[in-house]
Amino acid sequence: MCWKGQRMAVRNETWFEKNCLSDDCAADLRLHGKLLLSGLYTKPHLALGGVKNVSLNLTISNTGDDAYDTNIHFNFSREVFYINFWQKEEKGISCGLVDLDFLKCSVGFPFMRAQTKYHFAVIFDTSQLSGENDTLQFLVQAKSANPEHKLSDNTLDLSIPLIRETDTTITGVVTPSSFAYGNSIDASRFVQLEDMKCNFQPLNLTFQVLLPGPSRLPGSTVDIRIPNRLVGNGADMFHIIETQVDASNCTPHRNPTPCTIPQEKESIFHSIFAFFTKSGRRVVDCDRPGRACMTISCSLGPQLKEEALSIDIKLLLNTEILKTDSSSVIQFVTRGSVQVNDGVMEVENGLSEDFSLVFEALHSQEPRGYVVGWIIAISLLVGILIFLLLAVLLWKLGFFRRRYREIIEAEKNRKDSDESWDWMEKNH
């Protein structure tokens, strides 16, 4: 009952049931995951230009109370692009880009129930990676509106080394591939340097480094080895005139004595013997033991996929040194090899990184003038000795002994016999 002027108030209290395992309803989110490369790629690194997509396979579990407004945040490089996410079963997961390098995925909205687990994968495109960093890194973190007492298992740091995987190869040509040398060859066919008496054979070596892929090459080194001596303690045969390289440079090489004429210390008989025995092929190869070689190292710059870089070397070969050799053909084997720089790996069972370039020096097989004179003189002397030997031999055999007395007496007896027959015929 209420008196006039009094107000009546009704009060009501509502009690909510607390369905939490802990007093503060703390969640306990746990993240597990791994980074997988697309396709059948099983190598422990990511090859730039090879693999296009990577997948972050994640498992989030909640071993605490219901987690409200649960989200997973992804931080990654701006060179990586988010493609999509995938979940095995529809469990209320949605993802969206917040920024170019930040992805947010909502899990089980409005809340992720206690003692539940979700599996899903997020796919990224890596085709635009430049390789400025050594690793590709993804930072993943799970958060909710609930308090959490243990946060160490809420984050993941997934990374993989970045390697430029390439398949380099080297080829080459030489011009000319063969040439003739010797005293009978016209000197105008050779090159003579100023104030030098040597005849030089010009040669052009061209090497090409090819890069079919799969990724670009930041740099490489090419070593070219040229056999520079016929014998270990002999003189250098080659003289570098010019080296041209695409976007690169080579170690300088200078021959202080390009014109070396070997002194002839051999006898004339040895020269004649060498002329008659001048045959066969001699191979001068840097890979054979005891060979002195000239090595030219060239550092190549960045190289794009399907690009070819060239190295042109112009050099002179001293033919005066070749004349001292007794072979009719001298074969030079020049070898070129390419090595990639650090942070780059060659494709297994790919193209060869070594190449052999072969050119030949052919002797004219004509002796020097004084050798011809000695050959003629020795031939005449040998002929006279053989004639005298035959004459003595025939004399010993009695070829020159004529029995004049027996012949005269036989002729006289024949005449007496003829006269006796004439007398008898006349008497009759």
Coordinates of C-alpha atoms in Angstrom, one line a residue:
M1 CA 0.0 0.0 0.0
C2 CA 1.3 3.4 -1.0
W3 CA 0.4 6.7 0.4
K4 CA -0.3 9.7 -1.8
G5 CA 2.9 11.3 -3.0
Q6 CA 5.0 8.3 -2.4
R7 CA 6.7 6.5 -5.3
M8 CA 6.8 2.8 -5.8
A9 CA 10.1 1.2 -6.9
V10 CA 10.7 -2.3 -8.1
R11 CA 14.1 -3.7 -8.0
N12 CA 15.2 -6.9 -9.9
E13 CA 18.6 -8.6 -10.0
T14 CA 19.7 -11.0 -12.7
W15 CA 22.5 -13.6 -12.0
F16 CA 24.5 -15.0 -15.0
E17 CA 26.0 -18.4 -14.8
K18 CA 29.8 -18.4 -15.2
N19 CA 30.8 -21.3 -17.5
C20 CA 34.6 -21.0 -17.2
L21 CA 37.3 -23.4 -16.1
S22 CA 39.3 -20.6 -14.5
D23 CA 38.4 -17.7 -12.3
D24 CA 39.3 -15.1 -14.9
C25 CA 38.1 -17.1 -18.0
A26 CA 41.6 -17.2 -19.5
A27 CA 42.0 -18.7 -22.9
D28 CA 45.1 -20.8 -23.8
L29 CA 45.8 -20.4 -27.6
R30 CA 48.5 -22.5 -29.1
L31 CA 50.0 -22.3 -32.6
H32 CA 51.7 -25.0 -34.6
G33 CA 52.7 -24.8 -38.2
K34 CA 55.3 -25.3 -40.9
L35 CA 56.2 -23.7 -44.2
L36 CA 55.8 -25.8 -47.3
L37 CA 56.9 -25.2 -50.9
S38 CA 54.6 -25.9 -53.7
G39 CA 54.6 -29.0 -55.9
L40 CA 57.2 -31.7 -55.4
Y41 CA 59.9 -29.2 -54.3
T42 CA 61.6 -31.0 -51.4
K43 CA 64.8 -29.0 -51.1
P44 CA 65.6 -27.2 -47.8
H45 CA 65.8 -23.8 -49.4
L46 CA 63.7 -21.7 -51.7
A47 CA 65.1 -21.2 -55.2
L48 CA 64.4 -17.7 -56.5
G49 CA 62.7 -17.9 -59.9
G50 CA 61.9 -21.6 -59.4
V51 CA 59.1 -22.1 -56.8
K52 CA 56.2 -19.7 -57.3
N53 CA 54.0 -20.5 -54.2
V54 CA 54.5 -21.3 -50.6
S55 CA 52.0 -22.5 -48.1
L56 CA 51.8 -21.9 -44.4
N57 CA 50.0 -25.0 -42.9
L58 CA 48.8 -24.0 -39.4
T59 CA 47.0 -25.6 -36.5
I60 CA 45.5 -23.4 -33.7
S61 CA 44.1 -25.0 -30.6
N62 CA 42.5 -23.6 -27.5
T63 CA 43.1 -25.6 -24.3
G64 CA 41.7 -22.9 -22.0
D65 CA 38.3 -21.2 -21.8
D66 CA 36.3 -20.0 -24.8
A67 CA 38.3 -17.4 -26.6
Y68 CA 36.3 -14.4 -27.9
D69 CA 37.3 -12.6 -31.0
T70 CA 40.2 -14.9 -31.9
N71 CA 42.4 -13.7 -34.7
I72 CA 45.7 -14.8 -36.3
H73 CA 48.0 -12.1 -37.6
F74 CA 50.6 -12.6 -40.4
N75 CA 53.5 -10.3 -41.0
F76 CA 55.6 -10.9 -44.2
S77 CA 57.7 -9.2 -46.8
R78 CA 56.0 -6.7 -49.3
E79 CA 57.6 -8.8 -52.1
V80 CA 55.3 -11.6 -51.1
F81 CA 51.6 -11.6 -52.2
Y82 CA 48.7 -13.2 -50.4
I83 CA 46.7 -15.5 -52.7
N84 CA 44.1 -17.3 -50.6
F85 CA 43.5 -19.6 -47.7
W86 CA 42.2 -23.2 -47.5
Q87 CA 40.4 -25.1 -44.8
K88 CA 39.5 -28.7 -44.8
E89 CA 36.1 -28.2 -43.3
E90 CA 34.0 -25.1 -43.0
K91 CA 34.6 -23.9 -39.4
G92 CA 34.1 -20.1 -39.7
I93 CA 37.6 -19.0 -40.7
S94 CA 38.0 -15.9 -42.9
C95 CA 41.1 -14.0 -44.0
G96 CA 41.6 -10.5 -45.3
L97 CA 44.5 -8.1 -46.1
V98 CA 44.9 -5.2 -43.7
D99 CA 48.0 -3.9 -45.5
L100 CA 50.4 -5.2 -48.2
D101 CA 52.5 -7.0 -45.6
F102 CA 49.8 -7.7 -43.0
L103 CA 47.1 -10.4 -43.1
K104 CA 44.4 -11.0 -40.5
C105 CA 42.4 -14.2 -40.2
S106 CA 39.4 -14.5 -37.9
V107 CA 38.9 -18.0 -36.3
G108 CA 35.5 -19.2 -35.0
F109 CA 33.7 -15.9 -34.8
P110 CA 32.4 -14.8 -32.4
F111 CA 34.4 -17.2 -30.2
M112 CA 36.6 -20.2 -30.4
R113 CA 35.3 -22.8 -28.0
A114 CA 37.4 -24.4 -25.4
Q115 CA 39.2 -27.7 -26.2
T116 CA 38.8 -27.2 -30.0
K117 CA 41.3 -27.3 -32.8
Y118 CA 41.4 -25.8 -36.3
H119 CA 43.5 -26.7 -39.3
F120 CA 44.0 -24.4 -42.3
A121 CA 46.6 -23.2 -44.8
V122 CA 47.5 -19.8 -46.2
I123 CA 49.0 -19.6 -49.7
F124 CA 51.4 -16.8 -50.8
D125 CA 53.0 -16.0 -54.2
T126 CA 56.8 -15.6 -54.1
S127 CA 57.5 -15.0 -57.8
Q128 CA 58.5 -11.4 -57.2
L129 CA 61.2 -12.0 -54.6
S130 CA 64.3 -10.0 -55.4
G131 CA 66.6 -11.9 -53.0
E132 CA 67.9 -8.8 -51.2
N133 CA 67.3 -10.8 -47.9
D134 CA 68.9 -14.1 -47.2
T135 CA 65.7 -15.7 -45.8
L136 CA 61.9 -15.5 -46.4
Q137 CA 60.3 -14.9 -43.1
F138 CA 56.7 -15.1 -41.8
L139 CA 55.8 -13.9 -38.3
V140 CA 52.5 -15.5 -37.1
Q141 CA 50.7 -14.5 -33.9
A142 CA 47.3 -15.6 -32.3
K143 CA 45.3 -13.2 -30.2
S144 CA 41.9 -13.1 -28.5
A145 CA 39.9 -10.8 -26.3
N146 CA 40.4 -13.1 -23.3
P147 CA 43.3 -12.8 -21.0
E148 CA 46.0 -15.4 -21.4
H149 CA 48.6 -16.3 -18.8
K150 CA 51.0 -18.1 -21.2
L151 CA 51.8 -16.3 -24.4
S152 CA 55.0 -18.1 -25.5
D153 CA 53.2 -20.6 -27.7
N154 CA 51.0 -17.9 -29.3
T155 CA 53.6 -17.0 -31.9
L156 CA 55.4 -18.7 -34.8
D157 CA 58.5 -17.6 -36.7
L158 CA 58.5 -19.6 -40.0
S159 CA 61.4 -18.9 -42.4
I160 CA 63.3 -20.6 -45.2
P161 CA 66.7 -19.7 -46.8
L162 CA 66.6 -18.0 -50.1
I163 CA 69.0 -19.4 -52.7
R164 CA 69.3 -18.3 -56.3
E165 CA 69.3 -21.7 -58.1
T166 CA 70.9 -21.4 -61.6
D167 CA 72.1 -23.6 -64.4
T168 CA 75.0 -21.8 -66.0
T169 CA 77.0 -23.1 -68.9
I170 CA 79.9 -21.9 -71.0
T171 CA 80.7 -22.3 -74.7
G172 CA 83.3 -20.8 -77.0
V173 CA 84.9 -20.5 -80.5
V174 CA 88.4 -19.7 -81.7
T175 CA 89.4 -18.0 -85.0
P176 CA 91.2 -19.5 -86.8
S177 CA 90.8 -23.0 -85.7
S178 CA 94.0 -24.0 -87.4
F179 CA 96.9 -22.3 -89.1
A180 CA 100.2 -23.3 -90.8
Y181 CA 103.7 -22.2 -89.8
G182 CA 107.2 -22.8 -90.9
N183 CA 110.0 -21.2 -93.0
S184 CA 108.2 -21.7 -96.3
I185 CA 105.1 -19.8 -95.1
D186 CA 104.9 -16.2 -96.4
A187 CA 105.7 -13.8 -93.6
S188 CA 102.9 -11.5 -94.7
R189 CA 100.4 -14.0 -93.3
F190 CA 101.7 -13.3 -89.8
V191 CA 101.8 -10.2 -87.6
Q192 CA 105.0 -8.4 -86.6
L193 CA 105.2 -6.0 -83.7
E194 CA 107.3 -2.9 -83.8
D195 CA 111.0 -3.5 -83.4
M196 CA 110.5 -7.3 -83.1
K197 CA 111.6 -9.9 -85.5
C198 CA 109.1 -12.6 -84.5
N199 CA 106.2 -13.7 -86.6
F200 CA 103.0 -13.8 -84.6
Q201 CA 99.9 -15.7 -85.4
P202 CA 96.8 -13.7 -84.4
L203 CA 94.0 -15.6 -82.6
N204 CA 90.6 -14.6 -81.4
L205 CA 89.0 -16.5 -78.4
T206 CA 85.3 -15.9 -77.6
F207 CA 83.6 -17.4 -74.6
Q208 CA 79.9 -17.1 -73.8
V209 CA 78.3 -17.7 -70.4
L210 CA 74.7 -18.7 -70.9
L211 CA 72.0 -18.7 -68.2
P212 CA 68.9 -20.7 -69.2
G213 CA 67.5 -20.2 -65.6
P214 CA 65.7 -20.8 -63.5
S215 CA 66.6 -17.5 -61.7
R216 CA 68.8 -14.5 -62.3
L217 CA 72.5 -14.6 -61.4
P218 CA 73.9 -11.7 -59.3
G219 CA 77.5 -12.5 -60.5
S220 CA 79.9 -15.2 -61.5
T221 CA 83.6 -15.7 -62.2
V222 CA 85.1 -17.2 -65.4
D223 CA 88.5 -18.7 -65.5
I224 CA 90.2 -19.2 -68.9
R225 CA 93.3 -21.4 -68.9
I226 CA 95.6 -21.2 -72.0
P227 CA 98.7 -23.6 -72.3
N228 CA 101.5 -21.0 -72.5
R229 CA 104.6 -23.1 -72.9
L230 CA 105.7 -26.1 -74.9
V231 CA 108.1 -27.2 -72.2
G232 CA 108.1 -26.5 -68.5
N233 CA 111.1 -24.2 -68.5
G234 CA 110.5 -22.7 -71.9
A235 CA 109.4 -19.2 -73.0
D236 CA 105.9 -17.9 -72.9
M237 CA 104.2 -18.3 -76.3
F238 CA 101.1 -16.0 -76.0
H239 CA 100.8 -12.3 -75.8
I240 CA 97.4 -10.7 -74.9
I241 CA 96.5 -7.7 -77.0
E242 CA 93.0 -6.9 -75.9
T243 CA 90.2 -8.3 -73.7
Q244 CA 86.6 -7.2 -74.0
V245 CA 83.9 -8.4 -71.5
D246 CA 80.2 -7.6 -71.2
A247 CA 79.6 -5.7 -68.0
S248 CA 82.7 -7.0 -66.3
N249 CA 86.5 -6.9 -66.1
C250 CA 89.3 -9.4 -66.3
T251 CA 92.6 -9.6 -64.5
P252 CA 95.4 -8.0 -66.6
H253 CA 98.0 -10.2 -68.1
R254 CA 101.2 -8.9 -69.7
N255 CA 104.1 -10.8 -71.4
P256 CA 107.2 -8.7 -70.8
T257 CA 109.1 -10.6 -73.6
P258 CA 106.6 -11.5 -76.3
C259 CA 109.2 -12.0 -78.9
T260 CA 111.5 -14.8 -77.8
I261 CA 113.5 -16.6 -80.5
P262 CA 115.0 -19.8 -79.1
Q263 CA 118.7 -20.2 -79.6
E264 CA 119.6 -23.2 -81.8
K265 CA 122.1 -25.3 -79.8
E266 CA 121.5 -28.5 -81.7
S267 CA 123.8 -29.9 -84.3
I268 CA 123.1 -29.9 -88.0
F269 CA 122.7 -33.7 -87.9
H270 CA 120.0 -33.3 -85.2
S271 CA 118.2 -30.8 -87.4
I272 CA 118.3 -33.2 -90.3
F273 CA 117.1 -36.1 -88.1
A274 CA 114.3 -33.9 -86.7
F275 CA 113.1 -33.1 -90.2
F276 CA 112.9 -36.7 -91.3
T277 CA 111.2 -37.7 -88.1
K278 CA 108.8 -34.7 -87.9
S279 CA 105.5 -36.5 -87.7
G280 CA 102.6 -37.1 -85.2
R281 CA 100.5 -34.9 -83.1
R282 CA 101.4 -33.2 -79.9
V283 CA 98.7 -32.1 -77.4
V284 CA 99.4 -29.2 -75.2
D285 CA 96.7 -29.2 -72.5
C286 CA 96.6 -27.4 -69.1
D287 CA 95.0 -30.4 -67.5
R288 CA 98.1 -32.5 -68.1
P289 CA 100.7 -32.5 -65.3
G290 CA 103.7 -30.3 -65.7
R291 CA 102.1 -27.8 -68.0
A292 CA 102.6 -24.0 -67.4
C293 CA 99.3 -22.2 -68.2
M294 CA 98.2 -18.6 -68.4
T295 CA 95.0 -18.1 -66.4
I296 CA 92.7 -15.2 -67.2
S297 CA 90.0 -14.6 -64.5
C298 CA 86.9 -12.5 -65.4
S299 CA 84.3 -11.3 -62.9
L300 CA 80.9 -11.1 -64.6
G301 CA 78.2 -8.7 -63.4
P302 CA 74.5 -9.5 -62.9
Q303 CA 73.0 -11.8 -65.5
L304 CA 69.3 -12.1 -66.3
K305 CA 67.5 -15.4 -67.2
E306 CA 68.1 -16.4 -70.9
E307 CA 70.9 -13.7 -71.1
A308 CA 74.3 -14.5 -72.6
L309 CA 77.5 -12.6 -71.6
S310 CA 80.6 -12.7 -73.9
I311 CA 84.3 -12.6 -73.2
D312 CA 86.5 -11.7 -76.3
I313 CA 90.3 -12.2 -76.1
K314 CA 92.7 -11.1 -78.8
L315 CA 96.1 -12.6 -78.5
L316 CA 99.3 -13.4 -80.5
L317 CA 101.1 -16.7 -80.7
N318 CA 104.9 -16.6 -81.2
T319 CA 105.5 -19.1 -84.1
E320 CA 109.3 -19.0 -83.6
I321 CA 108.9 -21.2 -80.5
L322 CA 106.7 -23.7 -82.5
K323 CA 109.5 -24.2 -85.0
T324 CA 111.7 -25.9 -82.3
D325 CA 109.1 -28.7 -81.8
S326 CA 109.5 -31.9 -83.8
S327 CA 105.7 -32.6 -84.2
S328 CA 103.9 -32.0 -87.4
V329 CA 100.7 -30.9 -85.6
I330 CA 100.6 -29.1 -82.3
Q331 CA 97.1 -29.1 -80.7
F332 CA 96.3 -26.5 -78.1
V333 CA 93.5 -27.2 -75.6
T334 CA 92.2 -24.1 -73.9
R335 CA 89.7 -24.6 -71.0
G336 CA 87.1 -22.3 -69.7
S337 CA 85.0 -22.7 -66.5
V338 CA 82.4 -20.6 -64.8
Q339 CA 81.7 -20.5 -61.0
V340 CA 78.7 -18.8 -59.4
N341 CA 79.2 -16.4 -56.5
D342 CA 78.1 -17.0 -52.9
G343 CA 74.4 -17.3 -52.3
V344 CA 73.9 -19.1 -55.6
M345 CA 73.6 -22.8 -56.1
E346 CA 74.0 -24.7 -59.4
V347 CA 71.1 -27.0 -60.5
E348 CA 72.0 -30.7 -59.8
N349 CA 72.7 -32.7 -63.0
G350 CA 72.4 -29.5 -65.0
L351 CA 74.4 -28.2 -67.9
S352 CA 78.2 -28.4 -67.8
E353 CA 80.1 -25.4 -66.4
D354 CA 83.3 -26.4 -68.2
F355 CA 84.2 -26.1 -71.9
S356 CA 87.3 -27.0 -74.0
L357 CA 88.4 -25.0 -76.9
V358 CA 90.8 -26.6 -79.4
F359 CA 93.0 -25.1 -82.2
E360 CA 95.9 -26.6 -84.1
A361 CA 99.2 -25.4 -85.5
L362 CA 100.3 -27.3 -88.7
H363 CA 103.9 -27.4 -89.7
S364 CA 104.6 -26.8 -93.4
Q365 CA 106.9 -29.8 -93.5
E366 CA 109.5 -27.9 -95.5
P367 CA 113.1 -27.7 -94.1
R368 CA 115.3 -24.6 -93.9
G369 CA 117.7 -23.7 -96.7
Y370 CA 120.9 -24.9 -95.1
V371 CA 119.2 -28.2 -94.1
V372 CA 118.3 -28.7 -97.8
G373 CA 122.0 -28.1 -98.8
W374 CA 123.2 -30.5 -96.2
I375 CA 120.7 -33.1 -97.3
I376 CA 121.9 -32.8 -100.9
A377 CA 125.5 -32.9 -99.9
I378 CA 125.0 -35.9 -97.7
S379 CA 123.0 -37.6 -100.4
L380 CA 125.8 -37.2 -102.9
L381 CA 128.3 -38.4 -100.4
V382 CA 126.2 -41.4 -99.6
G383 CA 125.7 -42.1 -103.3
I384 CA 129.5 -42.0 -104.0
L385 CA 130.2 -44.3 -101.1
I386 CA 127.6 -46.8 -102.3
F387 CA 129.1 -46.7 -105.8
L388 CA 132.6 -47.3 -104.5
L389 CA 131.3 -50.1 -102.3
L390 CA 129.7 -51.8 -105.3
A391 CA 132.8 -51.4 -107.4
V392 CA 135.0 -53.0 -104.7
L393 CA 132.5 -55.8 -104.3
L394 CA 132.4 -56.5 -108.1
W395 CA 136.2 -56.4 -108.2
K396 CA 136.3 -58.9 -105.4
L397 CA 133.9 -61.1 -107.2
G398 CA 136.2 -61.0 -110.3
F399 CA 133.8 -59.0 -112.5
F400 CA 136.7 -56.8 -113.7
R401 CA 139.3 -59.6 -114.2
R402 CA 139.5 -60.6 -118.0
R403 CA 141.7 -63.5 -119.0
Y404 CA 143.5 -61.9 -122.0
R405 CA 146.2 -64.7 -122.4
E406 CA 143.7 -67.5 -122.6
I407 CA 141.7 -65.5 -125.1
I408 CA 144.7 -64.8 -127.3
E409 CA 145.9 -68.4 -127.2
A410 CA 142.4 -69.6 -128.1
E411 CA 142.2 -67.2 -130.9
K412 CA 145.6 -68.3 -132.2
N413 CA 144.8 -72.0 -132.0
R414 CA 141.6 -71.3 -133.9
K415 CA 143.5 -69.6 -136.7
D416 CA 146.1 -72.4 -136.9
S417 CA 143.3 -74.9 -137.1
D418 CA 141.7 -73.0 -139.9
E419 CA 145.0 -72.8 -141.9
S420 CA 145.7 -76.6 -141.5
W421 CA 142.3 -77.4 -143.0
D422 CA 142.9 -75.0 -145.9
W423 CA 146.3 -76.7 -146.8
M424 CA 144.7 -80.2 -146.8
E425 CA 142.0 -79.1 -149.1
K426 CA 144.4 -77.5 -151.5
N427 CA 146.6 -80.8 -151.7
H428 CA 143.6 -82.8 -152.6

